[in-house]
Amino acid sequence: MKTFKSKPLAAFFGFVAIVGASSANATVINFESLADTGNTVSWVADGYTESGFMFNSSDHIGSPSAFAAWDTDSSHFPGSTSLFNNFADSVTTMTMVGGGPFDVNSIDLACVYLDGSTQAVTFTGTRPDLSTDVESFDLTNPNVLTTFNFSGMTGIVKLEWAQSAPFHQFDNIVINSVPEPASLLVLGVGVLAIARRRKSA
């Protein structure tokens, strides 16, 4: 028996493969655009945006000093430019500009002031259906970045975590954007339509 694959279906599955491959490409937010020489800090305003993601500080909306980054000659500089929430007990919120779901794979963290105890940083990811994923990491080394991997921070629209004493800084957030199902459907229909037109031509 002769088997065949229709060109429209082949085109559609090819499209799905392309989308799958492109969605696997990670974005890394590294804050290097904030790098500055000196031995103090550079202030960063609330609503800081990088690589299509926005960072806000609760209770300090619009503040010109909501966040800060240690200068490269500071004793607290952890080896690469990192951001920290400048207010104790304030919650850092990370969202995609324009909305939309994303996966967070990992984040680098370093405590700034540590008195010999362990500092826990707890992250809460919220999905469109309001379900959440909560993950906590323990920091022990002051001013040394450590990579922490998330296990279930997928399909979230918001990532939140609090700044508690002693302060911590964060860097190298690895993210995958998640295509909206509706967008995939529209694009898939378009690919099928083009394939059918080419077949009939």
mmCIF file of N, CA and C in Angstrom, residues 1 47 80 116 127 165 177:
data_model
loop_
_atom_site.group_PDB
_atom_site.id
_atom_site.type_symbol
_atom_site.label_atom_id
_atom_site.label_comp_id
_atom_site.label_asym_id
_atom_site.label_seq_id
_atom_site.Cartn_x
_atom_site.Cartn_y
_atom_site.Cartn_z
ATOM 1 N N MET A 1 0.864 -1.190 0.000
ATOM 2 C CA MET A 1 0.000 0.000 0.000
ATOM 3 C C MET A 1 0.893 1.230 0.000
ATOM 4 N N GLY A 47 9.943 50.136 38.146
ATOM 5 C CA GLY A 47 9.497 49.954 36.772
ATOM 6 C C GLY A 47 10.655 49.717 35.825
ATOM 7 N N SER A 80 29.514 40.263 39.103
ATOM 8 C CA SER A 80 28.772 40.763 37.943
ATOM 9 C C SER A 80 27.644 41.659 38.459
ATOM 10 N N GLY A 116 26.267 35.179 59.816
ATOM 11 C CA GLY A 116 26.595 33.790 60.114
ATOM 12 C C GLY A 116 25.408 32.863 60.030
ATOM 13 N N ARG A 127 0.061 31.820 38.226
ATOM 14 C CA ARG A 127 -0.371 31.493 36.858
ATOM 15 C C ARG A 127 -1.672 32.229 36.526
ATOM 16 N N ALA A 165 15.884 41.510 55.719
ATOM 17 C CA ALA A 165 17.224 41.685 56.259
ATOM 18 C C ALA A 165 17.788 40.326 56.675
ATOM 19 N N SER A 177 9.935 32.310 27.372
ATOM 20 C CA SER A 177 8.586 32.816 27.122
ATOM 21 C C SER A 177 7.718 31.656 26.655
#
